[in-house]
Amino acid sequence: MIKKNKVVSMSYCLKNTKGEELDRADTDKPLDYLHGGGNIVPGLENALEGLKIGDKKEVTVEPEDGYGEILTDLKMEIERKAFPADQKIAPGMQFMAELSDGKKHPFNVVEIKEDKVHVDGNHPLAGQTLQFSVEIMKIRDATPEELKHGHAHGEGGHHH
Ligand code: ZN
């Protein structure tokens, strides 16, 4: 049964409310995650608690239990000259920047207009209601190393 500190292999399909597919992991290439480790969005993790191998479930995750609401504070215009002059900047590029609380946060370049770079630090799925179709394929105990790292290792998990 899925509970804290189990490593779960699952296949899933993620769609938005319009039925458009956003992401998937097929049964021949499932995703492995450490349950209770915050490796997947909280709304999905909570919904999978107690499931068994072979169980299938449809899970709807609202933004607050998914990737959060869109924060306008994370949409910013930065002067081009704030970036190193020899650094190439293009839409879709990601970089890390420090927030006012000192935490590092990933930002994506949205567009470049003259001397301004428009960036967005919201997750691409922020503000979206997520619809997961999940099938549980394997459940096993996490290894001590996985517990220490806080994520699953191996084929569908984390690689070092
Ligand atoms: Zn690790």
PDB file of C-alpha atoms and ligand atoms in Angstrom:
ATOM      1  CA  MET A   1       0.000   0.000   0.000  1.00  0.00           C
ATOM      2  CA  ILE A   2       1.229   3.517  -0.715  1.00  0.00           C
ATOM      3  CA  LYS A   3       2.344   5.316   2.426  1.00  0.00           C
ATOM      4  CA  LYS A   4       5.203   7.476   3.624  1.00  0.00           C
ATOM      5  CA  ASN A   5       8.706   6.291   2.679  1.00  0.00           C
ATOM      6  CA  LYS A   6       7.558   3.918  -0.070  1.00  0.00           C
ATOM      7  CA  VAL A   7       8.947   4.270  -3.558  1.00  0.00           C
ATOM      8  CA  VAL A   8       6.100   4.199  -6.052  1.00  0.00           C
ATOM      9  CA  SER A   9       6.335   3.479  -9.784  1.00  0.00           C
ATOM     10  CA  MET A  10       3.431   4.909 -11.684  1.00  0.00           C
ATOM     11  CA  SER A  11       2.385   5.667 -15.195  1.00  0.00           C
ATOM     12  CA  TYR A  12       0.348   8.796 -15.662  1.00  0.00           C
ATOM     13  CA  CYS A  13      -1.157  11.146 -18.148  1.00  0.00           C
ATOM     14  CA  LEU A  14      -1.563  14.800 -17.233  1.00  0.00           C
ATOM     15  CA  LYS A  15      -4.120  16.964 -19.000  1.00  0.00           C
ATOM     16  CA  ASN A  16      -5.414  20.456 -18.457  1.00  0.00           C
ATOM     17  CA  THR A  17      -9.125  21.238 -18.153  1.00  0.00           C
ATOM     18  CA  LYS A  18      -9.335  21.647 -21.958  1.00  0.00           C
ATOM     19  CA  GLY A  19      -8.248  18.025 -22.334  1.00  0.00           C
ATOM     20  CA  GLU A  20      -4.863  18.938 -23.794  1.00  0.00           C
ATOM     21  CA  GLU A  21      -2.074  16.579 -22.800  1.00  0.00           C
ATOM     22  CA  LEU A  22       0.698  18.312 -20.853  1.00  0.00           C
ATOM     23  CA  ASP A  23       2.850  15.424 -19.745  1.00  0.00           C
ATOM     24  CA  ARG A  24       2.880  11.646 -19.490  1.00  0.00           C
ATOM     25  CA  ALA A  25       4.879   8.642 -18.316  1.00  0.00           C
ATOM     26  CA  ASP A  26       3.886   5.431 -20.082  1.00  0.00           C
ATOM     27  CA  THR A  27       3.692   1.974 -18.494  1.00  0.00           C
ATOM     28  CA  ASP A  28       7.001   0.952 -20.110  1.00  0.00           C
ATOM     29  CA  LYS A  29       8.723   4.041 -18.698  1.00  0.00           C
ATOM     30  CA  PRO A  30       6.985   4.828 -15.397  1.00  0.00           C
ATOM     31  CA  LEU A  31       7.915   7.587 -12.994  1.00  0.00           C
ATOM     32  CA  ASP A  32       9.412   6.558  -9.641  1.00  0.00           C
ATOM     33  CA  TYR A  33       8.912   8.882  -6.697  1.00  0.00           C
ATOM     34  CA  LEU A  34       9.404   8.755  -2.946  1.00  0.00           C
ATOM     35  CA  HIS A  35       6.000   9.021  -1.276  1.00  0.00           C
ATOM     36  CA  GLY A  36       5.926  11.668   1.445  1.00  0.00           C
ATOM     37  CA  GLY A  37       9.058  13.321   0.070  1.00  0.00           C
ATOM     38  CA  GLY A  38       7.339  16.199  -1.673  1.00  0.00           C
ATOM     39  CA  ASN A  39       8.679  14.958  -5.021  1.00  0.00           C
ATOM     40  CA  ILE A  40       5.320  15.392  -6.740  1.00  0.00           C
ATOM     41  CA  VAL A  41       2.641  18.046  -6.302  1.00  0.00           C
ATOM     42  CA  PRO A  42       0.867  17.793  -2.912  1.00  0.00           C
ATOM     43  CA  GLY A  43      -2.622  17.319  -4.377  1.00  0.00           C
ATOM     44  CA  LEU A  44      -1.484  14.247  -6.280  1.00  0.00           C
ATOM     45  CA  GLU A  45       0.660  12.851  -3.480  1.00  0.00           C
ATOM     46  CA  ASN A  46      -2.248  13.053  -1.005  1.00  0.00           C
ATOM     47  CA  ALA A  47      -4.660  11.399  -3.453  1.00  0.00           C
ATOM     48  CA  LEU A  48      -2.343   8.416  -3.974  1.00  0.00           C
ATOM     49  CA  GLU A  49      -2.019   7.604  -0.263  1.00  0.00           C
ATOM     50  CA  GLY A  50      -3.363   4.106   0.427  1.00  0.00           C
ATOM     51  CA  LEU A  51      -3.521   2.927  -3.205  1.00  0.00           C
ATOM     52  CA  LYS A  52      -2.292  -0.560  -4.160  1.00  0.00           C
ATOM     53  CA  ILE A  53      -0.450  -2.045  -7.129  1.00  0.00           C
ATOM     54  CA  GLY A  54      -2.716  -2.115 -10.163  1.00  0.00           C
ATOM     55  CA  ASP A  55      -4.996   0.663  -8.879  1.00  0.00           C
ATOM     56  CA  LYS A  56      -6.011   3.334 -11.357  1.00  0.00           C
ATOM     57  CA  LYS A  57      -7.207   6.754 -10.301  1.00  0.00           C
ATOM     58  CA  GLU A  58      -8.359  10.016 -11.821  1.00  0.00           C
ATOM     59  CA  VAL A  59      -7.120  12.927  -9.731  1.00  0.00           C
ATOM     60  CA  THR A  60      -8.027  16.589 -10.190  1.00  0.00           C
ATOM     61  CA  VAL A  61      -5.561  18.971  -8.584  1.00  0.00           C
ATOM     62  CA  GLU A  62      -6.435  22.630  -8.090  1.00  0.00           C
ATOM     63  CA  PRO A  63      -3.624  25.195  -8.479  1.00  0.00           C
ATOM     64  CA  GLU A  64      -3.221  25.665  -4.712  1.00  0.00           C
ATOM     65  CA  ASP A  65      -2.407  21.933  -4.371  1.00  0.00           C
ATOM     66  CA  GLY A  66      -0.496  21.890  -7.640  1.00  0.00           C
ATOM     67  CA  TYR A  67       2.015  24.401  -8.939  1.00  0.00           C
ATOM     68  CA  GLY A  68       0.434  27.376  -7.199  1.00  0.00           C
ATOM     69  CA  GLU A  69      -1.408  30.431  -8.456  1.00  0.00           C
ATOM     70  CA  ILE A  70       0.281  32.761 -10.915  1.00  0.00           C
ATOM     71  CA  LEU A  71       2.185  35.375  -8.944  1.00  0.00           C
ATOM     72  CA  THR A  72       2.497  38.682 -10.760  1.00  0.00           C
ATOM     73  CA  ASP A  73       5.484  39.527  -8.531  1.00  0.00           C
ATOM     74  CA  LEU A  74       7.406  36.809 -10.352  1.00  0.00           C
ATOM     75  CA  LYS A  75       6.835  38.483 -13.729  1.00  0.00           C
ATOM     76  CA  MET A  76       9.528  41.075 -14.096  1.00  0.00           C
ATOM     77  CA  GLU A  77      11.355  43.312 -16.506  1.00  0.00           C
ATOM     78  CA  ILE A  78      15.094  43.304 -16.083  1.00  0.00           C
ATOM     79  CA  GLU A  79      17.540  45.661 -17.762  1.00  0.00           C
ATOM     80  CA  ARG A  80      19.561  43.860 -20.418  1.00  0.00           C
ATOM     81  CA  LYS A  81      22.697  45.313 -18.895  1.00  0.00           C
ATOM     82  CA  ALA A  82      21.985  43.444 -15.641  1.00  0.00           C
ATOM     83  CA  PHE A  83      23.075  40.294 -17.514  1.00  0.00           C
ATOM     84  CA  PRO A  84      26.693  39.706 -18.495  1.00  0.00           C
ATOM     85  CA  ALA A  85      27.266  41.384 -21.893  1.00  0.00           C
ATOM     86  CA  ASP A  86      28.705  38.206 -23.423  1.00  0.00           C
ATOM     87  CA  GLN A  87      25.791  36.049 -22.240  1.00  0.00           C
ATOM     88  CA  LYS A  88      23.373  35.067 -24.981  1.00  0.00           C
ATOM     89  CA  ILE A  89      19.778  35.681 -23.930  1.00  0.00           C
ATOM     90  CA  ALA A  90      16.868  34.101 -25.764  1.00  0.00           C
ATOM     91  CA  PRO A  91      13.217  33.308 -24.984  1.00  0.00           C
ATOM     92  CA  GLY A  92      12.864  29.983 -23.171  1.00  0.00           C
ATOM     93  CA  MET A  93      16.232  30.316 -21.475  1.00  0.00           C
ATOM     94  CA  GLN A  94      16.225  29.588 -17.768  1.00  0.00           C
ATOM     95  CA  PHE A  95      18.407  31.156 -15.118  1.00  0.00           C
ATOM     96  CA  MET A  96      18.513  31.307 -11.336  1.00  0.00           C
ATOM     97  CA  ALA A  97      17.992  34.569  -9.486  1.00  0.00           C
ATOM     98  CA  GLU A  98      17.735  35.491  -5.854  1.00  0.00           C
ATOM     99  CA  LEU A  99      14.348  36.544  -4.481  1.00  0.00           C
ATOM    100  CA  SER A 100      13.917  39.247  -1.843  1.00  0.00           C
ATOM    101  CA  ASP A 101      13.967  36.538   0.856  1.00  0.00           C
ATOM    102  CA  GLY A 102      17.383  35.382  -0.391  1.00  0.00           C
ATOM    103  CA  LYS A 103      16.130  32.115  -1.867  1.00  0.00           C
ATOM    104  CA  LYS A 104      17.303  31.067  -5.337  1.00  0.00           C
ATOM    105  CA  HIS A 105      14.456  30.712  -7.787  1.00  0.00           C
ATOM    106  CA  PRO A 106      14.344  29.672 -11.471  1.00  0.00           C
ATOM    107  CA  PHE A 107      13.175  32.257 -14.005  1.00  0.00           C
ATOM    108  CA  ASN A 108      12.369  31.836 -17.684  1.00  0.00           C
ATOM    109  CA  VAL A 109      13.084  34.465 -20.311  1.00  0.00           C
ATOM    110  CA  VAL A 110       9.756  35.278 -21.988  1.00  0.00           C
ATOM    111  CA  GLU A 111      10.819  37.935 -24.476  1.00  0.00           C
ATOM    112  CA  ILE A 112      13.432  40.561 -25.108  1.00  0.00           C
ATOM    113  CA  LYS A 113      12.323  44.076 -26.035  1.00  0.00           C
ATOM    114  CA  GLU A 114      15.081  46.539 -26.828  1.00  0.00           C
ATOM    115  CA  ASP A 115      17.031  46.912 -23.602  1.00  0.00           C
ATOM    116  CA  LYS A 116      14.537  45.069 -21.381  1.00  0.00           C
ATOM    117  CA  VAL A 117      14.326  41.349 -20.705  1.00  0.00           C
ATOM    118  CA  HIS A 118      10.891  40.065 -19.658  1.00  0.00           C
ATOM    119  CA  VAL A 119      11.205  37.145 -17.285  1.00  0.00           C
ATOM    120  CA  ASP A 120       8.682  34.943 -15.484  1.00  0.00           C
ATOM    121  CA  GLY A 121       9.455  32.899 -12.376  1.00  0.00           C
ATOM    122  CA  ASN A 122       6.087  31.138 -12.297  1.00  0.00           C
ATOM    123  CA  HIS A 123       6.059  27.417 -12.984  1.00  0.00           C
ATOM    124  CA  PRO A 124       4.693  26.816 -16.516  1.00  0.00           C
ATOM    125  CA  LEU A 125       1.774  24.937 -14.900  1.00  0.00           C
ATOM    126  CA  ALA A 126       1.031  27.590 -12.265  1.00  0.00           C
ATOM    127  CA  GLY A 127      -2.603  28.666 -12.203  1.00  0.00           C
ATOM    128  CA  GLN A 128      -3.757  25.490 -13.947  1.00  0.00           C
ATOM    129  CA  THR A 129      -6.156  22.832 -12.733  1.00  0.00           C
ATOM    130  CA  LEU A 130      -4.395  19.536 -13.414  1.00  0.00           C
ATOM    131  CA  GLN A 131      -6.126  16.298 -14.346  1.00  0.00           C
ATOM    132  CA  PHE A 132      -4.038  13.211 -13.754  1.00  0.00           C
ATOM    133  CA  SER A 133      -4.891   9.653 -14.824  1.00  0.00           C
ATOM    134  CA  VAL A 134      -2.629   7.449 -12.786  1.00  0.00           C
ATOM    135  CA  GLU A 135      -1.890   3.725 -12.690  1.00  0.00           C
ATOM    136  CA  ILE A 136       0.182   2.285  -9.850  1.00  0.00           C
ATOM    137  CA  MET A 137       2.705  -0.219 -11.178  1.00  0.00           C
ATOM    138  CA  LYS A 138       5.082  -0.991  -8.317  1.00  0.00           C
ATOM    139  CA  ILE A 139       5.447  -0.160  -4.633  1.00  0.00           C
ATOM    140  CA  ARG A 140       8.577  -0.922  -2.623  1.00  0.00           C
ATOM    141  CA  ASP A 141      10.351   0.244   0.528  1.00  0.00           C
ATOM    142  CA  ALA A 142      12.751   3.127   0.029  1.00  0.00           C
ATOM    143  CA  THR A 143      16.450   2.370   0.582  1.00  0.00           C
ATOM    144  CA  PRO A 144      18.269   4.207   3.397  1.00  0.00           C
ATOM    145  CA  GLU A 145      20.120   6.186   0.720  1.00  0.00           C
ATOM    146  CA  GLU A 146      16.875   7.261  -0.936  1.00  0.00           C
ATOM    147  CA  LEU A 147      15.466   8.368   2.413  1.00  0.00           C
ATOM    148  CA  LYS A 148      18.622  10.365   3.081  1.00  0.00           C
ATOM    149  CA  HIS A 149      18.431  12.071  -0.318  1.00  0.00           C
ATOM    150  CA  GLY A 150      14.670  12.577  -0.171  1.00  0.00           C
ATOM    151  CA  HIS A 151      14.020  11.113  -3.640  1.00  0.00           C
ATOM    152  CA  ALA A 152      13.796   7.805  -5.501  1.00  0.00           C
ATOM    153  CA  HIS A 153      16.807   6.401  -7.306  1.00  0.00           C
ATOM    154  CA  GLY A 154      16.988   4.043 -10.259  1.00  0.00           C
ATOM    155  CA  GLU A 155      15.453   3.853 -13.668  1.00  0.00           C
ATOM    156  CA  GLY A 156      12.402   6.091 -13.313  1.00  0.00           C
ATOM    157  CA  GLY A 157      13.850   8.106 -10.463  1.00  0.00           C
ATOM    158  CA  HIS A 158      16.813  10.359  -9.795  1.00  0.00           C
ATOM    159  CA  HIS A 159      20.198   9.890 -11.455  1.00  0.00           C
ATOM    160  CA  HIS A 160      23.386  11.265  -9.994  1.00  0.00           C
TER     161      HIS A 160
HETATM  162 ZN    ZN B   1      19.889  10.802  -4.594  1.00  0.00          ZN
END
